Coordinates of N, CA and C in Angstrom, one line a residue:
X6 N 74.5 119.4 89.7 CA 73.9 118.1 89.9 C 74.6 117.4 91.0
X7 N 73.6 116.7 92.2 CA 74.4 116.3 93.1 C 74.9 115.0 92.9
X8 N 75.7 114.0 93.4 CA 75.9 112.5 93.0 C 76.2 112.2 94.2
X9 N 75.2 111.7 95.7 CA 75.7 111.6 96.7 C 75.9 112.2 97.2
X10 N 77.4 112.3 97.8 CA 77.4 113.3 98.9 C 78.2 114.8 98.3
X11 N 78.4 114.7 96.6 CA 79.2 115.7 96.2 C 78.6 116.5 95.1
X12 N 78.7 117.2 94.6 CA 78.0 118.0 93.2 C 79.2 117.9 92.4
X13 N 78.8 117.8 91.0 CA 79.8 116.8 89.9 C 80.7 118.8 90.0
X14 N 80.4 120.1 90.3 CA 81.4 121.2 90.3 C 82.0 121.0 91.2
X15 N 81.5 120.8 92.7 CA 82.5 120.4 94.0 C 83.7 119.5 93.4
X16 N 83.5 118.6 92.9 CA 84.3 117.6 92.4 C 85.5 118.0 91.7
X17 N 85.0 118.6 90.4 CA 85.7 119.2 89.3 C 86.3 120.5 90.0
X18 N 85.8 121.2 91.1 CA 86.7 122.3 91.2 C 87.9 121.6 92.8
X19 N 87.8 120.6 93.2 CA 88.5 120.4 94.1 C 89.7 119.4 93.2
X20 N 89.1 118.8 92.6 CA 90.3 118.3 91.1 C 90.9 119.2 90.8
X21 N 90.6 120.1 90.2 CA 91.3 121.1 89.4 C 92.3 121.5 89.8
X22 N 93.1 121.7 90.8 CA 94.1 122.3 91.1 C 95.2 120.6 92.1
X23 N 94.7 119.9 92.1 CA 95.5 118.6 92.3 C 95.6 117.4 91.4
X24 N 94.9 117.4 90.4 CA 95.5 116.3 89.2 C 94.9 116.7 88.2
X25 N 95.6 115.6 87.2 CA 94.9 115.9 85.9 C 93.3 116.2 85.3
X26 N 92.9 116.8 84.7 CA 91.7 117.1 84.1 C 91.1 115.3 83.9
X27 N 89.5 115.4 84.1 CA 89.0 114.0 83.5 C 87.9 114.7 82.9
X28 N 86.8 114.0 82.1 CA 86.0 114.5 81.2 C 84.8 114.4 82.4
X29 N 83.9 115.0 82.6 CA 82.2 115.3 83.2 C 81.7 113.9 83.2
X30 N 81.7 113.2 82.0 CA 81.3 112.3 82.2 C 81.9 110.9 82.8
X31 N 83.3 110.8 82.5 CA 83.9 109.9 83.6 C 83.6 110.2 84.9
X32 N 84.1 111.6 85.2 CA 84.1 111.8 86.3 C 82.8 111.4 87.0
X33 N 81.5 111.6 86.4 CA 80.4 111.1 86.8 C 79.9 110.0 87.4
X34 N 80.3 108.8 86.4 CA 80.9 108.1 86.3 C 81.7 107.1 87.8
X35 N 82.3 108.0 87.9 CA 83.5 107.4 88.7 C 82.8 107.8 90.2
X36 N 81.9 109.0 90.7 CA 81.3 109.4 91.9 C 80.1 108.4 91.8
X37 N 79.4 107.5 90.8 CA 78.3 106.9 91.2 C 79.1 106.0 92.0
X38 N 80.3 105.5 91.2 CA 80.7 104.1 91.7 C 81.4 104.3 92.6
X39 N 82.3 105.2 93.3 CA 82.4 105.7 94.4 C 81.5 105.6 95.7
X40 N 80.3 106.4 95.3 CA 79.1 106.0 96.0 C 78.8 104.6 96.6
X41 N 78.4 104.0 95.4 CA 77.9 102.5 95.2 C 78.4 101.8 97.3
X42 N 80.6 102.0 96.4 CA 81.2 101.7 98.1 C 81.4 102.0 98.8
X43 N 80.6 103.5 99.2 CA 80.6 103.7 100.7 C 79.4 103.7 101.0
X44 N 78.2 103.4 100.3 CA 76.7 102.5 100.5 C 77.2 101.2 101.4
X45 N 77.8 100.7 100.6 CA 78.3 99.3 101.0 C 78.6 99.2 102.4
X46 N 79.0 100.1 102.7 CA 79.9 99.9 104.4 C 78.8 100.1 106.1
X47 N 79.4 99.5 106.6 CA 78.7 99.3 107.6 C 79.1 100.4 108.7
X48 N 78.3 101.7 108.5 CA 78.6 103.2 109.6 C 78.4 103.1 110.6
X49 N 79.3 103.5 111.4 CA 78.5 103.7 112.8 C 77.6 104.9 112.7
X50 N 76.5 104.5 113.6 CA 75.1 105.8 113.8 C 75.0 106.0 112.0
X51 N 74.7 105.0 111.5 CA 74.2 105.4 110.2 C 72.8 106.9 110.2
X52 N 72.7 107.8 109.2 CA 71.5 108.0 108.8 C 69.9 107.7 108.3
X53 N 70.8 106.5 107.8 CA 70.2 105.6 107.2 C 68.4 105.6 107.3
X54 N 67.6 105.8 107.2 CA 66.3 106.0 107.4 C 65.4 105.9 106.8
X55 N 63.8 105.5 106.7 CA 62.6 106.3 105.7 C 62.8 107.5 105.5
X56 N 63.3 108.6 105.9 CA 63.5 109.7 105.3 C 64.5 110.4 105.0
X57 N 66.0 109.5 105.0 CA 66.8 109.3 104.5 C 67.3 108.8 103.2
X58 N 67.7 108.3 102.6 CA 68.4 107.8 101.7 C 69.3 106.8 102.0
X59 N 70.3 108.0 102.0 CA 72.0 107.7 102.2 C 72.2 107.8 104.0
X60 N 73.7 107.2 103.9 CA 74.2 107.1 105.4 C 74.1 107.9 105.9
X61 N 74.9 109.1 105.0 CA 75.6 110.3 105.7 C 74.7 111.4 105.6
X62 N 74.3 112.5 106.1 CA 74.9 112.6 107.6 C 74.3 111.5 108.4
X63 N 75.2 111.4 109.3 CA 74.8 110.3 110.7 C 73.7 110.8 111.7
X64 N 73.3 109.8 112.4 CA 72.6 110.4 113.4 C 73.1 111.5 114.7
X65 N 72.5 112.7 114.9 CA 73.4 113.7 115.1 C 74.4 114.4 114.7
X66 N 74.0 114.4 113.2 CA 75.1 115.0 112.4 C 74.0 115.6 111.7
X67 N 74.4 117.1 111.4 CA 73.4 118.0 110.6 C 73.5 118.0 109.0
X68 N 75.2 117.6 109.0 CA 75.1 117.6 107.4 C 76.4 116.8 107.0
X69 N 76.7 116.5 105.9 CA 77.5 115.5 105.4 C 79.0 115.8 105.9
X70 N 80.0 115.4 106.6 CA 81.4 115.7 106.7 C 82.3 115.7 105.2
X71 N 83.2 117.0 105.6 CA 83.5 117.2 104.3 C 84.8 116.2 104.4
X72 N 85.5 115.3 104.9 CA 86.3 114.5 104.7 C 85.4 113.3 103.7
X73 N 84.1 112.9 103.9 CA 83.3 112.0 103.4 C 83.1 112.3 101.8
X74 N 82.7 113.6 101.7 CA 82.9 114.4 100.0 C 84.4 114.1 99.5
X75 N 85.5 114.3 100.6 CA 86.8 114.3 100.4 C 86.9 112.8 99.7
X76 N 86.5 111.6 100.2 CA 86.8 110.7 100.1 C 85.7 110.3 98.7
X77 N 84.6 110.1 98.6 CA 84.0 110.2 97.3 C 85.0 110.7 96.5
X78 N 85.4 111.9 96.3 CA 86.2 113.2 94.9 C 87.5 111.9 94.9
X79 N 87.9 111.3 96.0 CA 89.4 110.5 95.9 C 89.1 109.0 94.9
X80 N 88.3 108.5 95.6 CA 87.5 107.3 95.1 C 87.0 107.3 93.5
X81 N 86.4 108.5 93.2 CA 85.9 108.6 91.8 C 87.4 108.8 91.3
X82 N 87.9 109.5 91.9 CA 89.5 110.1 90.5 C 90.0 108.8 90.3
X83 N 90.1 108.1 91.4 CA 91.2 107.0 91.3 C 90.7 106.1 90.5
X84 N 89.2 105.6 90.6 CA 88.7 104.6 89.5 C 88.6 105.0 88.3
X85 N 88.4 106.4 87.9 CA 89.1 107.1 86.3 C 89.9 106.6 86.2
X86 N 91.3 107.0 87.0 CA 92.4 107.1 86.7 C 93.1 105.2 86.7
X87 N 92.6 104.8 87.9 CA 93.1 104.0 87.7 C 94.7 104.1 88.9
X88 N 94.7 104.7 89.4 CA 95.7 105.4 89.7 C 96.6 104.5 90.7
X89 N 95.9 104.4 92.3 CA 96.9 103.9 93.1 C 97.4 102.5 93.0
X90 N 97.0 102.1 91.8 CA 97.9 100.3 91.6 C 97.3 100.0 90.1
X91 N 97.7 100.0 89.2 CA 97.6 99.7 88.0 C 97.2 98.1 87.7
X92 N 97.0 97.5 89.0 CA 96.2 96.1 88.6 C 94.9 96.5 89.6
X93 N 94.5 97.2 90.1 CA 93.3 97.5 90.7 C 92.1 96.9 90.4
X94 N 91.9 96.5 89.1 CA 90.7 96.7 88.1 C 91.0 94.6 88.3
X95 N 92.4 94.2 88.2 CA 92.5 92.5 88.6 C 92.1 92.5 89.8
X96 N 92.2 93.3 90.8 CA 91.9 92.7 92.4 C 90.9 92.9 92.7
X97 N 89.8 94.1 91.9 CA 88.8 94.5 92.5 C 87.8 92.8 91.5
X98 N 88.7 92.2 90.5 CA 87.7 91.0 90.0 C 88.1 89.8 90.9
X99 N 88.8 90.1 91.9 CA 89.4 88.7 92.9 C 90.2 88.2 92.3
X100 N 91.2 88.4 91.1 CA 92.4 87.5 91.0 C 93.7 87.9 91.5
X101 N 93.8 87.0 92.4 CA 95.0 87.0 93.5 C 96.4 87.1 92.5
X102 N 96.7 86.6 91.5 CA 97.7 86.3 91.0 C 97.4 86.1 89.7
X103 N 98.7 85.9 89.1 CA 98.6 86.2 87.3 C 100.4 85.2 87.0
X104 N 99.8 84.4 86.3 CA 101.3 84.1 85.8 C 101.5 84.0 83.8
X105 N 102.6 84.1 83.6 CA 102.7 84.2 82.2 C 104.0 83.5 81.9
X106 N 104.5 82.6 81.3 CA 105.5 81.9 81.1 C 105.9 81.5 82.6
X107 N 107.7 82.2 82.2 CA 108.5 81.7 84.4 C 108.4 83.0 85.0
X108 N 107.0 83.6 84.8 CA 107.2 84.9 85.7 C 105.7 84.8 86.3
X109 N 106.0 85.1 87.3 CA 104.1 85.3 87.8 C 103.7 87.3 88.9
X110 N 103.2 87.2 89.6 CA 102.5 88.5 89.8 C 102.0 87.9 90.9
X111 N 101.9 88.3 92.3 CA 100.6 88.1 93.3 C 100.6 89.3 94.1
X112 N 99.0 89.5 93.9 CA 98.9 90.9 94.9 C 98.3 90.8 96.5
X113 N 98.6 91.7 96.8 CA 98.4 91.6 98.6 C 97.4 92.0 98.7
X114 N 96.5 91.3 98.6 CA 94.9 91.5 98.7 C 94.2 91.5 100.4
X115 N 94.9 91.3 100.9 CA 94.9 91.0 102.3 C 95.0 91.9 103.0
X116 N 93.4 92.8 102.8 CA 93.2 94.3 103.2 C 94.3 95.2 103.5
X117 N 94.8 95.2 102.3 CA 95.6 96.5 101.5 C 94.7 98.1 101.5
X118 N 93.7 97.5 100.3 CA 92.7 98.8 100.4 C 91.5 98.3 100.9
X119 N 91.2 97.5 101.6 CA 90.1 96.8 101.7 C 89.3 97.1 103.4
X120 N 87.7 97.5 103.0 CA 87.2 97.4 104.3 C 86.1 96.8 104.2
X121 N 86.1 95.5 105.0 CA 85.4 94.4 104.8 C 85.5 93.8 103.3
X122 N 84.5 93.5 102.5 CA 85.0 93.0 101.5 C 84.7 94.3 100.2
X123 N 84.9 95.3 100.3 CA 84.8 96.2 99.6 C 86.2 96.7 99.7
X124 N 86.5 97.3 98.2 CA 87.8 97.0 97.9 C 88.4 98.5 96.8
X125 N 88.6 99.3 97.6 CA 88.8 100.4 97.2 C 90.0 100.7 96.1
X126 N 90.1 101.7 95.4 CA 90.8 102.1 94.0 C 91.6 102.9 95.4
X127 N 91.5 104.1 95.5 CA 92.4 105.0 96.8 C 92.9 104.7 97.9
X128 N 93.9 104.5 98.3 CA 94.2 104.2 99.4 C 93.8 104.9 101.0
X129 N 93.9 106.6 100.1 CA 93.6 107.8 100.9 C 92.0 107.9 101.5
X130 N 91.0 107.3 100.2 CA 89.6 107.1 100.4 C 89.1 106.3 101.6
X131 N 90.0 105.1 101.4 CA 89.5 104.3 102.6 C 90.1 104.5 103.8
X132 N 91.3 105.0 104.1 CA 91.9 105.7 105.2 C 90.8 106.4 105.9
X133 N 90.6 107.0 105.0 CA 89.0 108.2 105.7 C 88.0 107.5 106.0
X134 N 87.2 106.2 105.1 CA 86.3 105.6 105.3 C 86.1 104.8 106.3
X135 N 87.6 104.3 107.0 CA 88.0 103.2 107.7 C 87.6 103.8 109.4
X136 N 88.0 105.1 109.1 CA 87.4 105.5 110.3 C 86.0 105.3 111.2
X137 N 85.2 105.5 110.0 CA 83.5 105.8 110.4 C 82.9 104.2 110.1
X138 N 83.8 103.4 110.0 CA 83.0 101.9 109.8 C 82.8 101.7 111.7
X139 N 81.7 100.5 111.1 CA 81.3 99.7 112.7 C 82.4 98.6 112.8
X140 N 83.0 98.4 113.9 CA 83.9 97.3 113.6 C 83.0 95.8 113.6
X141 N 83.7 94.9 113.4 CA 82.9 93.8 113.7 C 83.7 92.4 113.2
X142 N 83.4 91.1 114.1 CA 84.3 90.4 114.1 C 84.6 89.7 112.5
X143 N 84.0 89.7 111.5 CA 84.5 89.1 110.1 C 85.5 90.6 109.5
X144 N 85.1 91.8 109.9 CA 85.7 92.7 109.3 C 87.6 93.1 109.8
X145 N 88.1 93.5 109.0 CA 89.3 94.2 109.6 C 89.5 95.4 109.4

């Protein structure tokens, strides 16, 4: 079954040998919404079309770059996992900061993982993604 730009085996077999096991259906799970934000982004030479769907491939691109699959399989693990920042799940709701008695918390939300206002779990995903955006003057 495909989800995007990856098949839930592609997935599970390029996991397998670099992190922990997740269940079929998180993982599932975790590539829609993976998906969802690299829909969101603004590609250069999108695919984008009536007889298209999806972005990728680009125009003049015959098939999907495997860095882009790369980056989906990063994106889904991480929002399972939860992985590269343990408040991820507070920044991706916009709270800048957190206090509790005399201690408080503020996170560098100030495109850390961020392209445009999408706001990535992987650091590594948007590294990749960051490349194929259009630039443009609200974005960084």
């Amino acid at each position: 079954m495909i989800i995007g730009y990856v098949s839930l085996d592609e997935a599970k077999e390029f996991l397998k040998n670099r992190y922990e096991e997740v269940s079929e259906q998180e993982l599932s799970k975790g590539l829609y919404k993976a998906l969802d934000k690299i829909e969101s982004l603004m590609i250069r030479d999108s695919g984008k079309s009536d007889k298209q769907e999806l972005i990728f491939p680009r125009i003049n691109e015959l098939k999907v770059p495997d860095e882009i699959k790369k980056a989906q399989i990063l994106e889904a693990y991480s929002i399972v996992k939860d992985l590269d920042d343990d408040n991820t799940s507070d920044i991706e709701k916009g709270i800048a900061s957190k206090s509790i008695s005399d201690m408080s918390i503020t996170y560098a939300t100030d495109g850390a993982n961020k392209i445009g206002p999408t706001i990535f779990a992987s650091s590594q995903a948007k590294a990749i993604l960051y490349k194929y955006v259009r630039k443009t003057y609200d974005w960084s």
